[in-house]
Coordinates of C-alpha atoms and ligand atoms in Angstrom, one line a residue:
M1 CA 168.6 -31.3 33.8
G2 CA 167.9 -27.5 34.2
R3 CA 165.5 -25.5 32.2
L4 CA 166.5 -24.5 28.6
K5 CA 167.1 -20.8 28.4
V6 CA 165.6 -19.8 25.1
M7 CA 166.1 -16.3 23.8
A8 CA 163.5 -15.4 21.2
V9 CA 164.2 -12.3 18.9
V10 CA 161.8 -9.9 17.3
G11 CA 162.7 -6.8 15.3
A12 CA 160.3 -5.8 12.7
R13 CA 156.6 -6.0 12.2
P14 CA 156.4 -9.4 10.4
N15 CA 158.3 -11.0 13.4
F16 CA 155.5 -10.3 15.9
M17 CA 153.0 -12.7 14.6
K18 CA 155.5 -15.4 14.2
I19 CA 157.0 -15.2 17.7
A20 CA 153.7 -14.7 19.7
P21 CA 152.5 -18.3 19.4
F22 CA 156.1 -19.6 20.0
V23 CA 156.6 -17.6 23.2
R24 CA 153.1 -18.5 24.4
E25 CA 153.8 -22.2 23.9
L26 CA 157.2 -22.0 25.7
R27 CA 155.4 -20.4 28.7
R28 CA 153.0 -23.3 28.9
H29 CA 156.1 -25.5 30.0
P30 CA 157.7 -23.6 32.8
L31 CA 159.5 -26.6 34.1
C32 CA 161.3 -27.2 30.7
F33 CA 162.0 -23.6 29.4
D34 CA 163.1 -20.3 30.7
P35 CA 162.0 -17.9 27.9
L36 CA 163.5 -14.6 27.2
L37 CA 162.4 -12.0 24.6
V38 CA 164.7 -9.5 22.8
H39 CA 163.4 -6.7 20.6
T40 CA 166.1 -5.3 18.4
G41 CA 164.0 -2.1 17.7
Q42 CA 164.3 -2.4 13.8
H43 CA 160.6 -1.1 13.9
Y44 CA 159.9 1.4 16.5
D45 CA 156.7 3.4 15.7
E46 CA 153.8 2.8 18.0
T47 CA 151.8 1.4 14.9
M48 CA 154.7 -0.7 13.6
S49 CA 155.8 -2.3 16.9
A50 CA 154.4 -1.5 20.4
S51 CA 150.8 -1.9 19.5
F52 CA 151.3 -5.5 18.5
F53 CA 152.5 -6.7 21.9
P54 CA 149.1 -6.3 23.8
A55 CA 147.1 -7.2 20.8
L56 CA 148.9 -10.5 20.2
R57 CA 149.4 -11.0 23.9
I58 CA 153.3 -10.9 23.6
P59 CA 155.0 -10.4 26.9
E60 CA 157.1 -7.2 27.3
P61 CA 160.6 -7.7 26.0
D62 CA 163.2 -8.6 28.5
A63 CA 165.7 -6.3 26.5
H64 CA 165.2 -3.6 24.0
L65 CA 168.2 -2.9 21.7
A66 CA 166.7 0.3 20.1
V67 CA 168.8 0.0 16.9
G68 CA 166.1 1.9 14.7
S69 CA 166.4 2.6 10.9
G70 CA 169.4 3.1 8.7
T71 CA 171.2 1.6 5.7
H72 CA 171.4 -2.2 5.8
A73 CA 175.0 -2.2 7.1
E74 CA 174.1 0.3 9.7
Q75 CA 171.1 -1.6 10.9
V76 CA 172.7 -5.0 10.8
G77 CA 175.9 -3.7 12.3
R78 CA 174.2 -1.9 15.2
T79 CA 172.0 -4.9 15.9
M80 CA 175.1 -7.2 16.0
I81 CA 176.9 -4.9 18.5
A82 CA 173.9 -4.6 20.8
F83 CA 172.9 -8.3 20.5
E84 CA 176.4 -9.5 21.4
Q85 CA 176.0 -7.6 24.5
A86 CA 172.7 -9.1 25.2
L87 CA 174.0 -12.6 24.7
K88 CA 177.0 -12.1 27.1
T89 CA 174.6 -10.6 29.7
R90 CA 171.8 -13.2 29.5
N91 CA 173.8 -16.3 28.4
P92 CA 171.0 -18.2 26.6
D93 CA 171.3 -21.9 25.6
L94 CA 169.4 -21.3 22.3
V95 CA 168.5 -18.3 20.2
V96 CA 165.3 -18.5 18.1
V97 CA 165.0 -16.2 15.1
A98 CA 162.0 -15.9 12.7
G99 CA 161.4 -14.9 9.2
D100 CA 163.9 -12.9 7.0
V101 CA 164.2 -9.4 8.2
N102 CA 167.6 -7.8 9.2
A103 CA 167.0 -8.6 12.9
T104 CA 166.9 -12.2 11.9
C105 CA 170.1 -12.3 10.0
A106 CA 172.1 -10.0 12.4
C107 CA 171.1 -12.1 15.5
S108 CA 171.8 -15.4 13.9
V109 CA 175.3 -14.3 12.8
T110 CA 176.1 -12.9 16.2
A111 CA 174.8 -16.0 18.1
A112 CA 176.7 -18.4 15.8
K113 CA 179.9 -16.4 16.4
E114 CA 179.3 -16.5 20.2
R115 CA 178.8 -20.3 19.8
V116 CA 175.2 -20.2 20.9
K117 CA 172.9 -22.6 19.1
V118 CA 170.4 -20.9 16.6
A119 CA 166.9 -22.2 15.6
H120 CA 165.2 -20.5 12.5
I121 CA 161.4 -20.4 12.3
E122 CA 160.3 -20.1 8.6
A123 CA 163.5 -21.7 7.3
G124 CA 164.0 -22.8 3.7
L125 CA 162.1 -20.1 1.8
R126 CA 163.8 -19.0 -1.3
S127 CA 162.9 -16.4 -4.0
F128 CA 166.2 -17.1 -5.8
D129 CA 166.4 -13.4 -6.2
R130 CA 169.4 -11.9 -4.5
S131 CA 168.4 -8.3 -5.3
M132 CA 165.9 -8.7 -2.4
P133 CA 167.7 -8.1 1.0
E134 CA 165.4 -10.7 2.6
E135 CA 166.9 -13.4 0.3
I136 CA 170.4 -12.7 1.7
N137 CA 169.0 -12.8 5.2
R138 CA 167.4 -16.1 4.5
I139 CA 170.4 -17.7 3.0
V140 CA 172.8 -16.5 5.8
T141 CA 170.4 -17.5 8.6
D142 CA 169.6 -20.9 7.3
R143 CA 173.4 -21.6 6.6
L144 CA 174.2 -20.8 10.3
S145 CA 171.2 -22.3 12.0
D146 CA 171.4 -25.6 13.9
I147 CA 167.7 -26.2 13.8
L148 CA 165.6 -25.2 10.7
F149 CA 161.8 -25.3 11.3
T150 CA 160.2 -25.2 7.9
P151 CA 156.7 -24.4 6.7
D152 CA 156.4 -26.9 3.8
E153 CA 158.1 -29.5 1.7
I154 CA 159.3 -27.1 -0.9
A155 CA 161.3 -25.4 1.8
D156 CA 162.8 -28.7 2.9
R157 CA 163.9 -29.4 -0.7
N158 CA 165.5 -26.0 -0.9
L159 CA 167.5 -26.6 2.1
L160 CA 168.6 -30.1 1.1
N161 CA 169.6 -28.7 -2.3
E162 CA 171.9 -26.3 -0.6
G163 CA 173.6 -29.3 1.2
I164 CA 172.1 -28.7 4.7
D165 CA 172.0 -31.7 6.9
R166 CA 168.7 -33.4 6.8
A167 CA 168.8 -34.0 10.6
K168 CA 168.7 -30.3 11.2
V169 CA 165.5 -29.7 9.2
K170 CA 162.1 -30.1 10.8
L171 CA 158.9 -29.7 8.8
V172 CA 156.5 -28.1 11.3
G173 CA 154.1 -26.0 9.3
N174 CA 153.3 -22.2 9.1
I175 CA 153.4 -20.5 12.5
M176 CA 151.7 -17.3 11.0
I177 CA 148.5 -19.5 10.6
D178 CA 148.6 -20.2 14.3
T179 CA 148.1 -16.5 15.0
L180 CA 145.6 -16.2 12.2
D181 CA 143.4 -19.0 13.8
T182 CA 143.8 -17.5 17.3
H183 CA 142.6 -14.0 16.2
R184 CA 140.2 -14.7 13.3
E185 CA 136.9 -14.8 15.4
A186 CA 137.7 -11.5 17.3
A187 CA 138.7 -10.0 13.8
S188 CA 135.4 -10.9 12.3
R189 CA 133.6 -9.0 15.0
L190 CA 135.3 -5.7 14.2
N191 CA 133.3 -3.1 12.3
L192 CA 134.9 -1.8 9.1
G193 CA 133.7 1.7 9.5
E194 CA 135.2 2.0 13.0
I195 CA 138.5 0.7 11.6
V196 CA 138.5 3.4 9.0
T197 CA 137.5 6.1 11.5
A198 CA 140.2 5.2 14.1
N199 CA 143.1 4.8 11.5
R200 CA 142.2 7.3 8.8
M201 CA 145.0 9.6 7.6
G202 CA 144.2 13.3 7.2
G203 CA 142.5 14.8 4.0
D204 CA 139.0 15.9 3.5
G205 CA 138.5 14.6 0.1
L206 CA 138.8 10.9 1.1
A207 CA 136.0 8.5 0.8
S208 CA 134.6 7.6 4.1
G209 CA 134.3 4.2 6.0
A210 CA 130.6 4.3 5.4
S211 CA 131.2 3.4 1.8
L212 CA 132.7 0.1 2.7
W213 CA 130.9 -3.1 2.9
D214 CA 132.1 -6.8 2.9
D215 CA 133.1 -8.0 -0.5
G216 CA 132.8 -4.4 -1.8
Y217 CA 136.3 -3.0 -1.6
A218 CA 139.9 -3.6 -2.7
L219 CA 142.8 -3.6 -0.2
L220 CA 146.4 -2.5 -0.9
T221 CA 149.7 -2.6 0.9
L222 CA 153.0 -1.6 -0.6
H223 CA 156.4 -1.3 0.9
R224 CA 159.2 -3.1 -1.1
P225 CA 162.1 -1.0 -2.4
S226 CA 161.4 -2.4 -5.8
N227 CA 157.9 -0.7 -5.9
V228 CA 158.2 2.4 -3.8
D229 CA 161.8 3.7 -4.1
D230 CA 161.9 4.5 -7.8
P231 CA 159.7 7.6 -8.5
D232 CA 158.7 6.6 -12.0
I233 CA 157.5 3.2 -10.9
L234 CA 155.6 4.6 -7.9
A235 CA 153.9 7.3 -10.0
R236 CA 152.9 4.6 -12.5
L237 CA 151.4 2.4 -9.7
I238 CA 149.5 5.4 -8.2
G239 CA 148.1 6.2 -11.6
F240 CA 146.8 2.5 -11.9
F241 CA 145.3 2.4 -8.4
A242 CA 143.7 5.9 -8.6
D243 CA 142.4 5.8 -12.2
E244 CA 141.6 2.2 -12.7
V245 CA 141.0 0.4 -9.4
A246 CA 139.6 3.1 -7.2
H247 CA 137.3 3.9 -10.2
E248 CA 135.5 0.6 -9.8
L249 CA 135.8 -0.3 -6.1
P250 CA 136.7 1.9 -3.1
L251 CA 140.4 1.1 -2.3
V252 CA 141.7 0.9 1.2
W253 CA 145.4 1.5 1.4
T254 CA 147.2 0.9 4.8
V255 CA 150.3 3.0 4.2
H256 CA 153.8 1.8 5.4
P257 CA 156.0 4.7 6.7
R258 CA 158.6 4.0 4.1
S259 CA 155.9 4.4 1.3
R260 CA 154.6 7.5 2.8
R261 CA 158.0 9.1 2.9
R262 CA 158.5 8.3 -0.8
L263 CA 155.0 9.6 -1.7
E264 CA 155.6 12.9 0.0
A265 CA 159.1 13.2 -1.4
D266 CA 157.8 12.5 -5.0
G267 CA 154.9 14.9 -4.8
L268 CA 152.3 12.1 -5.0
W269 CA 150.7 12.4 -1.7
Q270 CA 148.5 15.3 -2.7
R271 CA 147.2 13.4 -5.6
L272 CA 146.2 10.4 -3.4
T273 CA 144.5 12.5 -0.7
G274 CA 142.5 14.2 -3.4
C275 CA 141.2 10.9 -4.9
P276 CA 137.7 10.2 -3.6
G277 CA 137.8 6.4 -4.2
I278 CA 141.0 5.9 -2.0
I279 CA 140.8 5.6 1.7
L280 CA 144.3 6.1 3.3
L281 CA 144.9 4.4 6.6
E282 CA 147.9 4.4 9.1
P283 CA 149.6 1.0 9.4
V284 CA 146.8 -0.9 11.2
G285 CA 147.1 -3.6 13.9
Y286 CA 147.2 -7.3 13.2
I287 CA 143.5 -7.9 14.1
E288 CA 142.3 -4.9 12.2
M289 CA 144.2 -6.1 9.0
L290 CA 142.7 -9.5 9.4
R291 CA 139.3 -7.9 9.4
L292 CA 140.1 -5.8 6.4
N293 CA 141.5 -8.9 4.6
L294 CA 138.3 -11.0 5.5
G295 CA 136.1 -8.4 3.8
A296 CA 138.2 -7.6 0.8
R297 CA 137.0 -8.5 -2.7
I298 CA 140.6 -8.5 -3.8
M299 CA 144.0 -7.8 -2.3
F300 CA 147.0 -6.0 -3.9
T301 CA 150.2 -6.5 -1.9
D302 CA 153.9 -7.0 -2.1
S303 CA 154.1 -8.6 1.4
G304 CA 154.8 -12.3 1.7
G305 CA 153.0 -12.6 5.0
L306 CA 149.7 -11.2 3.5
Q307 CA 150.0 -13.5 0.5
E308 CA 149.9 -16.5 3.0
E309 CA 146.9 -15.1 5.0
C310 CA 145.0 -14.3 1.7
C311 CA 145.6 -18.1 0.8
V312 CA 144.0 -19.3 4.0
L313 CA 141.2 -16.8 4.0
G314 CA 140.6 -17.3 0.3
T315 CA 141.1 -13.7 -0.7
P316 CA 142.2 -13.3 -4.4
C317 CA 145.5 -11.7 -4.2
V318 CA 147.5 -9.8 -6.9
T319 CA 151.1 -9.9 -5.8
L320 CA 153.2 -7.0 -6.9
R321 CA 156.4 -8.9 -7.3
N322 CA 157.9 -10.9 -10.1
N323 CA 158.8 -13.9 -7.9
T324 CA 157.9 -15.3 -4.5
E325 CA 159.6 -17.4 -1.8
R326 CA 156.1 -18.8 -1.1
P327 CA 155.1 -20.7 -4.0
L328 CA 152.4 -22.6 -2.3
T329 CA 150.3 -19.4 -2.1
L330 CA 150.1 -19.2 -5.9
R331 CA 147.0 -20.3 -7.7
E332 CA 148.9 -23.0 -9.7
Y333 CA 149.6 -24.7 -6.4
G334 CA 145.9 -24.3 -5.1
G335 CA 146.5 -20.8 -3.4
T336 CA 144.8 -17.5 -4.3
C337 CA 147.8 -15.4 -5.5
E338 CA 149.0 -14.4 -8.9
L339 CA 152.4 -12.7 -9.5
A340 CA 152.1 -9.4 -11.5
G341 CA 155.2 -7.5 -10.6
N342 CA 154.7 -3.7 -11.2
D343 CA 153.9 -3.9 -14.9
L344 CA 150.8 -2.1 -15.7
V345 CA 149.7 -4.5 -18.4
R346 CA 150.0 -7.5 -16.1
L347 CA 148.4 -5.6 -13.1
R348 CA 145.4 -4.6 -15.2
K349 CA 144.9 -8.2 -16.6
R350 CA 145.1 -9.6 -13.0
F351 CA 142.6 -7.1 -11.7
L352 CA 140.1 -7.7 -14.4
E353 CA 140.3 -11.5 -14.1
M354 CA 140.5 -11.7 -10.3
R355 CA 138.1 -9.0 -9.1
S356 CA 135.1 -11.2 -9.5
L357 CA 136.6 -14.6 -8.3
P358 CA 134.8 -16.2 -5.4
R359 CA 136.7 -16.7 -2.1
R360 CA 138.5 -20.1 -2.2
P361 CA 140.3 -20.8 1.0
F362 CA 143.3 -23.2 0.8
R363 CA 145.3 -24.6 3.6
P364 CA 148.6 -26.5 2.8
P365 CA 149.3 -29.4 5.1
M366 CA 150.4 -28.5 8.6
W367 CA 149.2 -24.9 8.2
D368 CA 146.7 -26.0 10.9
G369 CA 147.3 -23.7 13.9
R370 CA 149.5 -26.1 15.7
T371 CA 152.9 -25.2 14.4
A372 CA 154.2 -23.6 17.7
E373 CA 153.0 -26.8 19.5
R374 CA 155.1 -29.0 17.2
I375 CA 158.1 -26.6 17.4
V376 CA 158.2 -26.7 21.2
A377 CA 157.5 -30.4 21.5
S378 CA 160.6 -31.0 19.3
M379 CA 162.7 -29.0 21.7
M380 CA 161.6 -31.0 24.8
Ligands
UD1_1 C1 161.3 -4.4 6.8 C2 161.8 -5.8 6.3 C3 160.8 -6.3 5.3 C4 159.5 -6.5 5.8 C5 159.1 -5.1 6.3 C6 157.8 -5.2 7.0 C7 164.3 -6.0 6.1 C8 165.4 -6.0 5.2 N1 163.1 -5.5 5.6 O1 161.2 -3.6 5.6 O2 161.3 -7.7 4.9 O3 158.6 -6.9 4.9 O4 160.0 -4.6 7.3 O5 157.3 -3.8 7.4 O6 164.5 -6.3 7.3 N2 160.2 3.3 9.4 C9 159.4 4.2 10.3 N3 159.0 3.6 11.5 C10 159.3 2.3 11.8 C11 160.0 1.6 11.0 C12 160.5 2.1 9.7 O7 159.2 5.3 10.0 O8 158.9 1.9 12.9 C13 160.6 3.9 8.1 C14 162.0 4.5 8.2 O9 162.0 5.6 7.2 C15 162.9 3.3 7.6 C16 162.0 2.7 6.6 O10 160.7 2.8 7.2 O11 164.1 3.8 7.1 C17 162.3 1.3 6.3 O12 162.4 0.6 7.5 P1 163.2 -0.8 7.5 O13 163.0 -1.5 8.8 O14 164.7 -0.5 7.1 O15 162.6 -1.7 6.3 P2 161.1 -2.0 5.9 O16 160.9 -1.4 4.6 O17 160.2 -1.7 7.0

């Protein structure tokens, strides 16, 4: 039998840490697999995309579709058109997508229509909230996938409840944790002040990296449309972080380009750059973010991936969402996260009760750094 031609897809930042261990594991078996990597180009800034390739030792993509930003329909549509061409040119036996971004959905639909088998890494997650574009992407991708690699038993149950054939579902664990384990030691050697100096956004009034020490700062990321697209909600959140959190602890905020655009458009950027307790950083690399997470007393985020990393590292995490597709990360399941949405009363309550919690690392079964190994073994 010839080698299996496996086309892995990346598009947006959260894909890179999921695909890196998978591609590395495929390359360890050159007699079995002929790996190809396609980048759809959903994310394209150096800090959102290119910088992750050397840092996570991901090979250069074999094809770059350069689809860029746009409305959902524009982004998905452009990806489908370009990916169809990539499939025709490269003729893979299997397409492997990861996560829940627009690239995941667009490429699984295109492959299914071209009658190419699809495997989905991180299948079965459900927030049961279809107002999130990611939930639509998850449902469509899982429905069309031939192999569904799941991170936990809750994901398995979600798929079975939707009538998906048990034989297609393979519980393999959380592949993001492979990447976390690979880079954790290197991250712990990084210096906090140097990360701040190298990634600082302009503004003279900002607190400096010298004021940061382990366990002595809060960390914030924010990019969901539900938090940043409505000017009133965003203004309320800025008020909370500037007046309440940064008053007590230096607050490090790695600013997503979507949020920066909104902050500037809403006239809030000046307020932030003038706030002495807030340190604004460009989007930082994976290892730098891991270092910031390792030293944070508390995390505020609306990112699902960071929720999982906080859980394994033990960082108390206030999640700025009303639901999650990753329930295992919640404190009621043994994790470190609490949902708070963007309601100020809930946020304040969570901040006050969680800012002095000790670190309590939690690893669900099979979040053991060997997920890529299990995935690739199941394909041999
Ligand atoms: C996307 C994913 C989201 C993921 C997030 C991580 C979907 C539906 N959403 O959201 O699940 O959590 O990535 O970052 O796929 N932009 C830049 N440079 C870039 C990329 C984006 O400036 O390299 C700006 C553009 O203004 C763009 C906006 O950010 O319009 C949003 O980018 P987009 O890829 O549409 O969605 P994200 O909010 O990044």
